Coordinates of C-alpha atoms (C1' of nucleotides) in Angstrom, one line a residue:
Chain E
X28 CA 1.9 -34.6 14.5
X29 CA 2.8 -32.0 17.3
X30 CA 2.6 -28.5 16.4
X31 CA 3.5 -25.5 17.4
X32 CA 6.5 -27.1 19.6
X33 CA 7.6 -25.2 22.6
X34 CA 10.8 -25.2 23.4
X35 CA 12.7 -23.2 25.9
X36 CA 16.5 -22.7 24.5
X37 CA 18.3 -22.3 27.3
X38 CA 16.9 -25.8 28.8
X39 CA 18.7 -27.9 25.7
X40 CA 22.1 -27.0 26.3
X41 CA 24.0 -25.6 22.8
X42 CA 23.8 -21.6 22.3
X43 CA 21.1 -21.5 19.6
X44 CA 21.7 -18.0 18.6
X45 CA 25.3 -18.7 17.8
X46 CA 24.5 -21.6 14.8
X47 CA 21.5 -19.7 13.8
X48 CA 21.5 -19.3 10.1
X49 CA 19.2 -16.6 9.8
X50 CA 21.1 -14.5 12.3
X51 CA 23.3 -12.6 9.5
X52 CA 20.4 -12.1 7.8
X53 CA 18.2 -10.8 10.6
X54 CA 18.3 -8.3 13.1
X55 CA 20.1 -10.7 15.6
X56 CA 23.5 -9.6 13.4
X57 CA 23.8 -6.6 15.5
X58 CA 24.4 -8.4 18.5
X59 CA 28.1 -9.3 18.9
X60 CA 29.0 -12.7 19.0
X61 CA 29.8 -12.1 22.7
X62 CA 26.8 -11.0 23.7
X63 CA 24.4 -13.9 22.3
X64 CA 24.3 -15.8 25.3
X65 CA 21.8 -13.1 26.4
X66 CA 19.6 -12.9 23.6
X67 CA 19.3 -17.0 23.2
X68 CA 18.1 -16.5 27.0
X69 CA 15.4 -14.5 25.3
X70 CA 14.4 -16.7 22.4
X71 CA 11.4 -19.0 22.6
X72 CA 11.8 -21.4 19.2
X73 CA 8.6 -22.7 17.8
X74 CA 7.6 -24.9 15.2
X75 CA 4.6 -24.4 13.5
X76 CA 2.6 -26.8 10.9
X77 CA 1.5 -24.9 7.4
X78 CA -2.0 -23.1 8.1
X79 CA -1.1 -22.5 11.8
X80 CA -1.9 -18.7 12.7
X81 CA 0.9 -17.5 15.0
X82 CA -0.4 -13.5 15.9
X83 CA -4.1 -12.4 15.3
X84 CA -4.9 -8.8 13.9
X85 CA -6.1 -6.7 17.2
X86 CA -4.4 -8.6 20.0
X87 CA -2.1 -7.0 22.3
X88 CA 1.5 -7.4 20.8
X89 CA 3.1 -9.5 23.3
X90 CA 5.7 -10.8 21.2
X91 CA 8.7 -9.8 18.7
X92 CA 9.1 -13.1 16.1
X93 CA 11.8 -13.4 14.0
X94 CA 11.7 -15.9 11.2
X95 CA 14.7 -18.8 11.4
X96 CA 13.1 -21.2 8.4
X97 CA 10.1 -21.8 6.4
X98 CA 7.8 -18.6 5.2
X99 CA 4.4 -16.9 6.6
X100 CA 1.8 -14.7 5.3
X101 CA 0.4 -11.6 6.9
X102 CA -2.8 -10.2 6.3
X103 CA -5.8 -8.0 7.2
X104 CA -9.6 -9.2 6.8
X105 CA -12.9 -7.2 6.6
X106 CA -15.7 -8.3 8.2
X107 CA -17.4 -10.2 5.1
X108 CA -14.3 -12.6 5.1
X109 CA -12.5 -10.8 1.7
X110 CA -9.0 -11.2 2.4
X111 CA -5.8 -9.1 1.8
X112 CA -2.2 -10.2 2.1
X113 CA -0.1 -7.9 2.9
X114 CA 3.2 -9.7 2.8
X115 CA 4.8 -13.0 2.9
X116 CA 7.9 -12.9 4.7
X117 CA 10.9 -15.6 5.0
X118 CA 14.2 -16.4 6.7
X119 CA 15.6 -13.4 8.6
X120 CA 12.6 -11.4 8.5
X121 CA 11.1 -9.8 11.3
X122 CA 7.8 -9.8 12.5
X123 CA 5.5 -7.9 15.1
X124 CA 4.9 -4.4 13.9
X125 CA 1.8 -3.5 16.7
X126 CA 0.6 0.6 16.5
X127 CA -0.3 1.4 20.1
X128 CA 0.5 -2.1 21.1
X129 CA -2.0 -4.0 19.5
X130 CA -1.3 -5.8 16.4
X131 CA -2.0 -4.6 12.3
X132 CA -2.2 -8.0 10.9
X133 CA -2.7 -11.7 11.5
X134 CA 0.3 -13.8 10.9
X135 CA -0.1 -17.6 9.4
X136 CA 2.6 -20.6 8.4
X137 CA 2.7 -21.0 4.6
X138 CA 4.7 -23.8 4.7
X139 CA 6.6 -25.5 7.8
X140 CA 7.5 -22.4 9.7
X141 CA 10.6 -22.0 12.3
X142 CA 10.2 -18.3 14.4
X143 CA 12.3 -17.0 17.5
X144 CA 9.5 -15.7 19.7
X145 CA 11.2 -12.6 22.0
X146 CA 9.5 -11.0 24.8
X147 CA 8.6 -7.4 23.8
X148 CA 9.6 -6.1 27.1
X149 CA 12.3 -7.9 27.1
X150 CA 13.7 -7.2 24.0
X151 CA 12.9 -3.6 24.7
X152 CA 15.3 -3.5 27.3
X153 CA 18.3 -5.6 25.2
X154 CA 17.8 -2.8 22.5
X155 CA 18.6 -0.2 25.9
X156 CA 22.1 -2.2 26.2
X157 CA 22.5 -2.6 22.4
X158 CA 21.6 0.8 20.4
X159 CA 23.1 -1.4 17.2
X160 CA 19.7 -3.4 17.4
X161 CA 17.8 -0.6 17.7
X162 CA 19.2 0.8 14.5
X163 CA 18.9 -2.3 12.6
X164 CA 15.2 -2.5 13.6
X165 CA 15.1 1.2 12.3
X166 CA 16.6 -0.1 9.2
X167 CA 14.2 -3.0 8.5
X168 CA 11.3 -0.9 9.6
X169 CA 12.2 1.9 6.8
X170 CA 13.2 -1.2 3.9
X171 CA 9.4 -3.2 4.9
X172 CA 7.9 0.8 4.5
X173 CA 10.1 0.7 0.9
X174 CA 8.5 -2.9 -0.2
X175 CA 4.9 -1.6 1.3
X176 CA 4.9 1.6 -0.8
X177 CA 6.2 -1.0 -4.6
X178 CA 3.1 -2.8 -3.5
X179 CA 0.8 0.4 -3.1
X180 CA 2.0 0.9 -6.4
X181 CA 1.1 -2.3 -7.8
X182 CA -2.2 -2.3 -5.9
X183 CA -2.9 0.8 -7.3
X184 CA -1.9 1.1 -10.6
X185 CA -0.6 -2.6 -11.9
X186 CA -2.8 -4.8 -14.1
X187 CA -3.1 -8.2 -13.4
X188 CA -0.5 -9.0 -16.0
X189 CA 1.9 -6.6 -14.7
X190 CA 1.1 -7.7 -10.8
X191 CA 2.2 -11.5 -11.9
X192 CA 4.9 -10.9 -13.4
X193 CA 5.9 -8.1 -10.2
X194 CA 5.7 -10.9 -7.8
X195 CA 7.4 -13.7 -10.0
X196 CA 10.3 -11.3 -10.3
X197 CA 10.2 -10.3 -6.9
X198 CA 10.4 -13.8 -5.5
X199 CA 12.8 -14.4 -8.1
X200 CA 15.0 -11.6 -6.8
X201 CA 14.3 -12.8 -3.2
X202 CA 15.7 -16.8 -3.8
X203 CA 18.2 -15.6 -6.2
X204 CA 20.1 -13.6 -4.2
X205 CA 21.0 -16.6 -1.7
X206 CA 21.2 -19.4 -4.0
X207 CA 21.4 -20.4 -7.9
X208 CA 23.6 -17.8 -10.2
X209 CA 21.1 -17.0 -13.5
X210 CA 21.5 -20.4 -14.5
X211 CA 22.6 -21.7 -17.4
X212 CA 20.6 -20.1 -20.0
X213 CA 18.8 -16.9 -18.4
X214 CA 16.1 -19.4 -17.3
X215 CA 15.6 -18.7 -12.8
X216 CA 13.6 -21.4 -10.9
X217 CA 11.5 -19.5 -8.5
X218 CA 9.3 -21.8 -5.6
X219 CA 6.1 -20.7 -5.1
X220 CA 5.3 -22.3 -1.3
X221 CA 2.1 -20.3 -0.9
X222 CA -1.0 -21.1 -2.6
X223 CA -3.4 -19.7 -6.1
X224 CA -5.3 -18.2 -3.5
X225 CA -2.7 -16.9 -1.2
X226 CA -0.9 -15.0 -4.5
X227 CA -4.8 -13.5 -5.5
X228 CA -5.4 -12.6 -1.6
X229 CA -1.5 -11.0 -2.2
X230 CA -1.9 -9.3 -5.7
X231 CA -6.1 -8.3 -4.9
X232 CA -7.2 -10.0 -7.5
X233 CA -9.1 -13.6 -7.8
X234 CA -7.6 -16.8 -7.8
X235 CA -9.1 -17.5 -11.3
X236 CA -7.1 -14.4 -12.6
X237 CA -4.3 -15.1 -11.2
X238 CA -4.8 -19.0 -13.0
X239 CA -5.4 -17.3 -16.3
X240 CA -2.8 -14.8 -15.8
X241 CA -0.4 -17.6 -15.4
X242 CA -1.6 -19.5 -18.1
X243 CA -0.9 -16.9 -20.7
X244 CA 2.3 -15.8 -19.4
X245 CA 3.0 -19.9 -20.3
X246 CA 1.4 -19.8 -23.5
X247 CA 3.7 -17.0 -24.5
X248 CA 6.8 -19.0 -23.1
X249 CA 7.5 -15.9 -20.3
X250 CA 7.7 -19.0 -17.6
X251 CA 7.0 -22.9 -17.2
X252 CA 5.0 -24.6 -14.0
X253 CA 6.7 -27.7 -13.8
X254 CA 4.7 -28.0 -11.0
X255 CA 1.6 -26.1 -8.3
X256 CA 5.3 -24.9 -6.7
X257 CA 7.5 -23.8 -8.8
X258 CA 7.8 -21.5 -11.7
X259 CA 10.7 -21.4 -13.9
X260 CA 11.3 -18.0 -15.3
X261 CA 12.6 -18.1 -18.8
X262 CA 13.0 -14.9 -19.9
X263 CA 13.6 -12.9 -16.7
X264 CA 14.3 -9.9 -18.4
X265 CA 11.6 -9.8 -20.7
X266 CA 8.7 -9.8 -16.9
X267 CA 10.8 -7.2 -15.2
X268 CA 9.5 -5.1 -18.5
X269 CA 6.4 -6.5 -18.3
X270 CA 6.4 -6.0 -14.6
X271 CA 7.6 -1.9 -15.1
X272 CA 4.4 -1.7 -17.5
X273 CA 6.6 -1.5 -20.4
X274 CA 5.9 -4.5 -22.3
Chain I
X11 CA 6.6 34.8 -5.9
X12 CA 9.8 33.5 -4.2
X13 CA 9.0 29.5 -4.2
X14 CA 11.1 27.7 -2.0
X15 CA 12.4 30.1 0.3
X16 CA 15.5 28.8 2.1
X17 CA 16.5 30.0 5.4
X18 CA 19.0 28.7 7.8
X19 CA 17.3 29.1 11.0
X20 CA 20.6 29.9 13.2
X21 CA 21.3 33.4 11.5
X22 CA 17.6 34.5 11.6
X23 CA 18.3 34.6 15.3
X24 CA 15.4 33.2 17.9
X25 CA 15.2 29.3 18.5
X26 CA 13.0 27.9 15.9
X27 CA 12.5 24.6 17.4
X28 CA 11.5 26.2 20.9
X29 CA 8.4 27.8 19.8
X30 CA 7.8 25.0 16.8
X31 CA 3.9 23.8 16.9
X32 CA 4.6 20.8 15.1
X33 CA 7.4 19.5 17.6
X34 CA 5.1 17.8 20.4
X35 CA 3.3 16.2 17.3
X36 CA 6.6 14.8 16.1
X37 CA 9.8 13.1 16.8
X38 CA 11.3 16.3 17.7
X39 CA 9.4 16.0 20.6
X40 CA 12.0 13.7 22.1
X41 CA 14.5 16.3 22.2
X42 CA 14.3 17.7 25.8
X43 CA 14.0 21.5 25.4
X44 CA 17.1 22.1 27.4
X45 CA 18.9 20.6 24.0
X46 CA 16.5 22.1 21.4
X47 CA 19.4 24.6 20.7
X48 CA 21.2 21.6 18.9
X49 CA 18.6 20.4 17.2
X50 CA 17.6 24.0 15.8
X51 CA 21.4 24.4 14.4
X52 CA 20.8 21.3 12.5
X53 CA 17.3 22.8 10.9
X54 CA 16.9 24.3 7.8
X55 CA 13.6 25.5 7.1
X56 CA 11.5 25.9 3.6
X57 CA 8.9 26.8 2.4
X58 CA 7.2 25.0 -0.8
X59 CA 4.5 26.5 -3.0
X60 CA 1.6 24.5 -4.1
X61 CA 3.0 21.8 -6.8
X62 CA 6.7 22.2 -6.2
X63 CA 8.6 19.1 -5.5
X64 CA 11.5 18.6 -2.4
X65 CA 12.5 14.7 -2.9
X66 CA 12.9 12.5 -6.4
X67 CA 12.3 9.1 -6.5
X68 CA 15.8 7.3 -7.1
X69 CA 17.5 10.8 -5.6
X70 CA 20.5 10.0 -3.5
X71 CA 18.8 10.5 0.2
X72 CA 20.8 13.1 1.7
X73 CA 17.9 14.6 4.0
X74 CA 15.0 13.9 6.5
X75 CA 12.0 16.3 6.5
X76 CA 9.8 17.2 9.3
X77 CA 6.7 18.8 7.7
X78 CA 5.7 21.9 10.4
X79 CA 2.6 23.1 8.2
X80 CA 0.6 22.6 4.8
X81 CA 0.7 18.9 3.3
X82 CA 2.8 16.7 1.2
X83 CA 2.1 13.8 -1.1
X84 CA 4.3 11.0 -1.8
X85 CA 4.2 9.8 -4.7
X86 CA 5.3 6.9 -7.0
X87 CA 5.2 6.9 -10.9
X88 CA 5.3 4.1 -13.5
X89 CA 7.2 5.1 -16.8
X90 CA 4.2 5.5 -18.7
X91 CA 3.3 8.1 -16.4
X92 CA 0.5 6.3 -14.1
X93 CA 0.7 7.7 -10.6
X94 CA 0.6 6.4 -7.7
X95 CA 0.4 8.7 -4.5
X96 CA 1.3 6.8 -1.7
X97 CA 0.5 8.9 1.6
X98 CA -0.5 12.4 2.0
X99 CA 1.5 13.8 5.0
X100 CA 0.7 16.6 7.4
X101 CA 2.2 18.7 10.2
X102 CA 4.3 16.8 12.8
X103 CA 4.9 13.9 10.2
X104 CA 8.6 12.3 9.0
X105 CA 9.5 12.5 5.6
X106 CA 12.8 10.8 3.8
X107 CA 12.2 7.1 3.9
X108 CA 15.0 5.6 1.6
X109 CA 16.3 1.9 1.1
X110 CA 20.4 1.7 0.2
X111 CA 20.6 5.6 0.7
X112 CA 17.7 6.0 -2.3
X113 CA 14.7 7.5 -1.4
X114 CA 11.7 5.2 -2.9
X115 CA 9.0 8.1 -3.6
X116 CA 8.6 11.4 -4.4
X117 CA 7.3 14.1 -2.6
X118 CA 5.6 17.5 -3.5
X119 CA 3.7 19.7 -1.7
X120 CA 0.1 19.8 -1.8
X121 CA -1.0 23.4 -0.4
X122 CA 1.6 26.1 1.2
X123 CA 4.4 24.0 2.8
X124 CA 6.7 24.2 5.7
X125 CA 9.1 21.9 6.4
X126 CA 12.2 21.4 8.3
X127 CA 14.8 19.9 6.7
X128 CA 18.1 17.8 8.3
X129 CA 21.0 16.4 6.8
X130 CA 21.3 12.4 7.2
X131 CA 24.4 12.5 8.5
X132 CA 23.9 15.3 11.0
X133 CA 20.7 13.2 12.7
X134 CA 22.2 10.5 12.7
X135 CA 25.1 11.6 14.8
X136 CA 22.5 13.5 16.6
X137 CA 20.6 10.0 17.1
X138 CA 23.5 8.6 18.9
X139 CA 23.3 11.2 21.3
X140 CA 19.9 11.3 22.2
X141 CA 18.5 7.5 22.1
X142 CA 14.9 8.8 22.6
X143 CA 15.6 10.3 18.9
X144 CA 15.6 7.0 17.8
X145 CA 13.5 5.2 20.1
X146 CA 10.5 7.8 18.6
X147 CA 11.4 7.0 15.1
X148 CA 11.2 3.3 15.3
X149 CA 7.9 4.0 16.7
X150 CA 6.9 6.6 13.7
X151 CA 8.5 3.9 11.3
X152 CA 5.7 1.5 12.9
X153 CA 2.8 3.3 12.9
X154 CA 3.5 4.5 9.0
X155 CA 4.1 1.0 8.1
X156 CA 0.6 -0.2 9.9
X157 CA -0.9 2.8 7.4
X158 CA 0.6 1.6 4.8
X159 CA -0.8 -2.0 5.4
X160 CA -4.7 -0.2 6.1
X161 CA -3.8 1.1 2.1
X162 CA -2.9 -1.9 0.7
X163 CA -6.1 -3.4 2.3
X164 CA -8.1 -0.7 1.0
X165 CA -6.4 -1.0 -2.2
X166 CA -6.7 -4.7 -3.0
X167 CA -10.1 -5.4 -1.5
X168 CA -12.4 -2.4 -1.2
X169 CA -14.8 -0.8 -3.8
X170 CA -14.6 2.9 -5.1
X171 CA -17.3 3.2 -2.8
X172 CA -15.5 1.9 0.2
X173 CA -12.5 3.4 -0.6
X174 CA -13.9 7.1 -0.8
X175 CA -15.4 6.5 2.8
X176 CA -12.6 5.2 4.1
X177 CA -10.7 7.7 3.0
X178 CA -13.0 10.7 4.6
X179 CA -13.2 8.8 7.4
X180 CA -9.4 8.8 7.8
X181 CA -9.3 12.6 7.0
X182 CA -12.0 13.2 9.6
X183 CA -9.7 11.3 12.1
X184 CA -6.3 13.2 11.3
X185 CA -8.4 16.7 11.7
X186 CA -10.7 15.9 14.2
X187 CA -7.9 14.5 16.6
X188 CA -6.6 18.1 17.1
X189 CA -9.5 20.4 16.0
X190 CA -13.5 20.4 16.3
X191 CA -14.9 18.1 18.4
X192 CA -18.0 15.9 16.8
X193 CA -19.8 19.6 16.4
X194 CA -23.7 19.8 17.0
X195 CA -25.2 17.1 15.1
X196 CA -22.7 14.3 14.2
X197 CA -21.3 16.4 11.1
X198 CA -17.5 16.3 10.6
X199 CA -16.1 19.5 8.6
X200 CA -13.2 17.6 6.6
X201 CA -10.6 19.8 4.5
X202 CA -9.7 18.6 1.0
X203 CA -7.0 20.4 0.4
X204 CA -5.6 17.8 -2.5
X205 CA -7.0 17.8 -6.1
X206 CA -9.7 15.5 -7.0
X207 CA -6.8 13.9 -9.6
X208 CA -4.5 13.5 -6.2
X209 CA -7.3 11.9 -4.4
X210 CA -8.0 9.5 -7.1
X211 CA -4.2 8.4 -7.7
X212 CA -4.5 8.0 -4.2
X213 CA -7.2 5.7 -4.3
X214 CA -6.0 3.7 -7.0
X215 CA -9.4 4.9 -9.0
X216 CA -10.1 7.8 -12.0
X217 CA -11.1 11.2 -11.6
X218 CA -14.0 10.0 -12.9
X219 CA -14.6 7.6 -10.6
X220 CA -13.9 9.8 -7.6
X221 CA -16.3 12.4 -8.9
X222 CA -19.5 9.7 -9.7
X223 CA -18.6 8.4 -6.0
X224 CA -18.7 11.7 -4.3
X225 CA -22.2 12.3 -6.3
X226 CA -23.7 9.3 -5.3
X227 CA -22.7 9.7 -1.2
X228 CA -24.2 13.2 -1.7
X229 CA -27.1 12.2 -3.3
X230 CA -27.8 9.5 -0.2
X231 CA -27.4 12.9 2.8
X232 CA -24.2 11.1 3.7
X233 CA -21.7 14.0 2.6
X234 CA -21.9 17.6 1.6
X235 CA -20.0 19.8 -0.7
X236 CA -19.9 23.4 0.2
X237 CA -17.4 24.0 -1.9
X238 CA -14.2 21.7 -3.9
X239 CA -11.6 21.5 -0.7
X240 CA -14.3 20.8 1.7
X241 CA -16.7 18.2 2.4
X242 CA -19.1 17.6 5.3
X243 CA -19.5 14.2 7.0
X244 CA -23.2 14.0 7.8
X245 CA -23.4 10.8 9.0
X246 CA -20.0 9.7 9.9
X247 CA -20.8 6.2 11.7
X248 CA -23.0 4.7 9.0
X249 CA -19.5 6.3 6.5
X250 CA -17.4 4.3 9.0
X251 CA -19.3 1.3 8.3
X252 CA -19.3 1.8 4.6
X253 CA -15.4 1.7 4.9
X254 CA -15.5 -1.4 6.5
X255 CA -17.5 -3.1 4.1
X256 CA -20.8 -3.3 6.3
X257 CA -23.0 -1.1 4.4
Chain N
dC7 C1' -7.7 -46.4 -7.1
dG8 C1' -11.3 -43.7 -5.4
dT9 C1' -12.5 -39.1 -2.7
dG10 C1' -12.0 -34.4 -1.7
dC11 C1' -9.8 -30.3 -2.5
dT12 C1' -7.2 -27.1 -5.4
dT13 C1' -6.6 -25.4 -9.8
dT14 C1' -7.9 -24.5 -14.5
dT15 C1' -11.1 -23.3 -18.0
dG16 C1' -15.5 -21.2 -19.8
dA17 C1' -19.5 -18.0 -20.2
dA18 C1' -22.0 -14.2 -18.3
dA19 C1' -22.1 -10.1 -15.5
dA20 C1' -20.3 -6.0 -13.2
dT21 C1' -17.4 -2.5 -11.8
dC22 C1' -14.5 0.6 -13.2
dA23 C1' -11.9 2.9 -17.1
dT24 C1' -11.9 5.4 -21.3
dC25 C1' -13.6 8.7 -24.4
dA26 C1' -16.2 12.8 -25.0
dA27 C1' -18.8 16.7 -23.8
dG28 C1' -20.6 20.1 -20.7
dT29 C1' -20.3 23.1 -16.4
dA30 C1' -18.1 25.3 -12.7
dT31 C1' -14.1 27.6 -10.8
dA32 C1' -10.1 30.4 -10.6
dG33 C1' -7.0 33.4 -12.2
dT34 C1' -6.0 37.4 -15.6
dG35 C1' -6.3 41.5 -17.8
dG36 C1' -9.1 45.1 -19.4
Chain Z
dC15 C1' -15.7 45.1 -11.3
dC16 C1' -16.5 42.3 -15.0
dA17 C1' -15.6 39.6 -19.0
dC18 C1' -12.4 36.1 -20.8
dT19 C1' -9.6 32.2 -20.8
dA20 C1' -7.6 28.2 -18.8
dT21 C1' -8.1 24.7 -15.7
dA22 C1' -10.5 21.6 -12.9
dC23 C1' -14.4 19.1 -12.1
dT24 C1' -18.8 16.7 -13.3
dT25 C1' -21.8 14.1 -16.1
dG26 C1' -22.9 10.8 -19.9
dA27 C1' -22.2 6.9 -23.2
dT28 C1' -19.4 3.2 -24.4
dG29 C1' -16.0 -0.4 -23.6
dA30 C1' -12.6 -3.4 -21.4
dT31 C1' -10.6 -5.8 -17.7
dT32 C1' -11.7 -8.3 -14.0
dT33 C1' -15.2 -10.7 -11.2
dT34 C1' -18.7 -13.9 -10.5
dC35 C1' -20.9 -18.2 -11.3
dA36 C1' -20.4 -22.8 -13.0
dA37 C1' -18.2 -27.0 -14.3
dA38 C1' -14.3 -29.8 -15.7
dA39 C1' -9.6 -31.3 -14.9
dG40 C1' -5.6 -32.3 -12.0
dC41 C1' -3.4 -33.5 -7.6
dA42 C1' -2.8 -35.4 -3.1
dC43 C1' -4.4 -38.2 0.3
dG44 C1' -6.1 -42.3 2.4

DNA sequence: CGTGCTTTTGAAAATCATCAAGTATAGTGG
DNA sequence: CCACTATACTTGATGATTTTCAAAAGCACG
């Protein structure tokens, strides 16, 4: 199977920008409809198989990515090989924060991963023409700074009980705001594309815990696994308590 | 003692920003100084005593902060009361992050603090005007959230040990930048001026454990003491590498 | 329907937290 | 200036959550 397809928009014909999907959701919404001819110029689509690293922590930050479909993880190593996640992000997120040009965090597919791949100069001179973009990036910089700050907190402070049931309501908040209502009963299907270890390397704990964790939270009828995937939260309410550290 | 002096920097005559030490460290600094005279009228400046707080968690964000002397902590809490602080901030640094108008931590000062304060709506008319304004945010918004990411790493993965050391090592960094240069030997003087309670909800650790930690590096010749809002780096490469996990 | 990898489960060990004194420090009033 | 009190920090003993080590069970792939 090819990976990590190339493919130069502009060359295929069709304005990608303008069917994108994740455009409302991403940065790309500040650019009037008008204008997207010169932003798909910039975009570089890639395709990239689950596992595949896209950006490596310390290389020069060539590259803005903006995620169209699928989800990745970023994260940060030490030099013994331990592991920390520092966030998965999905459809309409962006991607690329470098301090003094050189990138924080490596950057990996979860699942099957679709990213725009923008020039940083380039971009850098669209946000000149297009102050909106600039304050949208402001924006999402300040809301990723919000999310990185509820994590210092759960890093910090959580235990593992209260971490799991963070990041099941979290994803649940995530998927829920775009598809299913609460569902019939209060019951909210949550997928879970990453794996046991990605959600220990995420919530800095070990993947045991975080099986044990889960297991419990089942045995107490808080969720269901109807499969490695998926989690089905049945009493939502009940782990955002848990997840607050009141329960 | 008058806490929280206000003082609207227009009628106190003099432009504040023109002579401000902080400004070349912060996004002030791209305000030309031929239009500093704007940015002063939009200043208010305070002064914070030791404990007092200037932001609520949940608070409707109706100002940014530029901290011009002392230190702040941000801070978030769980309702049971465990704390977590998530920054400590110092001259030149941005204060005021907020998601949907909210601000997502609190903030107190640590020592004596000065800080100018701007209304939201004031900078950000002020931001149209002078792109650079903005252009230097973004950037500040970037670097903060590539500290925030080193903290998450530090507090998922890395022993009380390794955190302590990483967290001197840091310290030394921020002081060393502007002030002493290594000194004789390799000794780094490194200002505590936080309580050992701050450092440890900081840390994600105990008091305890903060106090045991800073024992043992003493008793190894890696750190001295001279006194509780001090310490002494004696061997600040072999601390880096304790950070890092090498040692 | 194996084979290999991921996940789950179990037992032992370790780090860090909690509980409980003791010691230093700072601030106050005599 | 010194004693006194309150607060902050340090040190010690115990305990609990989580990690580590080890093996069994489950799933996915060929």
């Amino acid at each position: 199977m090819v990976a990590s397809l190339y493919r130069l928009h502009p060359a295929l014909g069709a304005e990608p920008c303008v069917s994108c999907d994740a455009r409302p959701l991403s940065v790309c919404g500040a650019i009037a409809p008008r204008d997207l001819q010169r932003l798909a110029e910039l975009a570089v689509v890639r395709v990239l198989d689950p596992g595949q690293g896209f950006v490596a922590e310390g290389d020069p930050a060539e590259h803005f990515f903006n995620i169209t479909g699928g989800m990745a993880k970023l994260f940060k190593l030490l030099p013994d090989g331990r592991r920390q996640i520092t966030g998965f992000a999905s459809e309409g997120q962006f991607l690329g924060i470098a301090a003094d040009g050189v990138h924080v965090c490596s950057a990996e597919a979860v699942d099957r991963l679709h990213l725009c791949q923008f020039s940083r100069p380039k971009l850098r001179r669209l946000m000149e023409d297009f102050p909106a973009l600039e304050k949208r990036l402001l924006d999402a910089a300040w809301s990723e700074l919000g999310a990185a700050q509820e994590q210092i907190l759960l890093l910090g402070r959580k235990t593992a009980r209260e971490r799991l049931a963070s990041f099941l309501v979290a994803l649940g908040r995530r998927s829920g705001c775009a598809s299913r209502p609460p569902a019939p009963d209060g019951t909210l299907r949550v997928a879970l594309p990453m794996s046991r270890q990605d959600i220990a390397d995420y919530l800095g704990l070990t993947i045991e815990t975080v099986s044990r964790t889960l297991t419990r939270l089942r045995q107490e009828g808080l969720i269901t696994v109807p499969d490695l995937s998926a989690v089905l939260l049945r009493e939502p309410a009940r782990l955002r308590r848990i997840a607050e550290g009141l329960a």
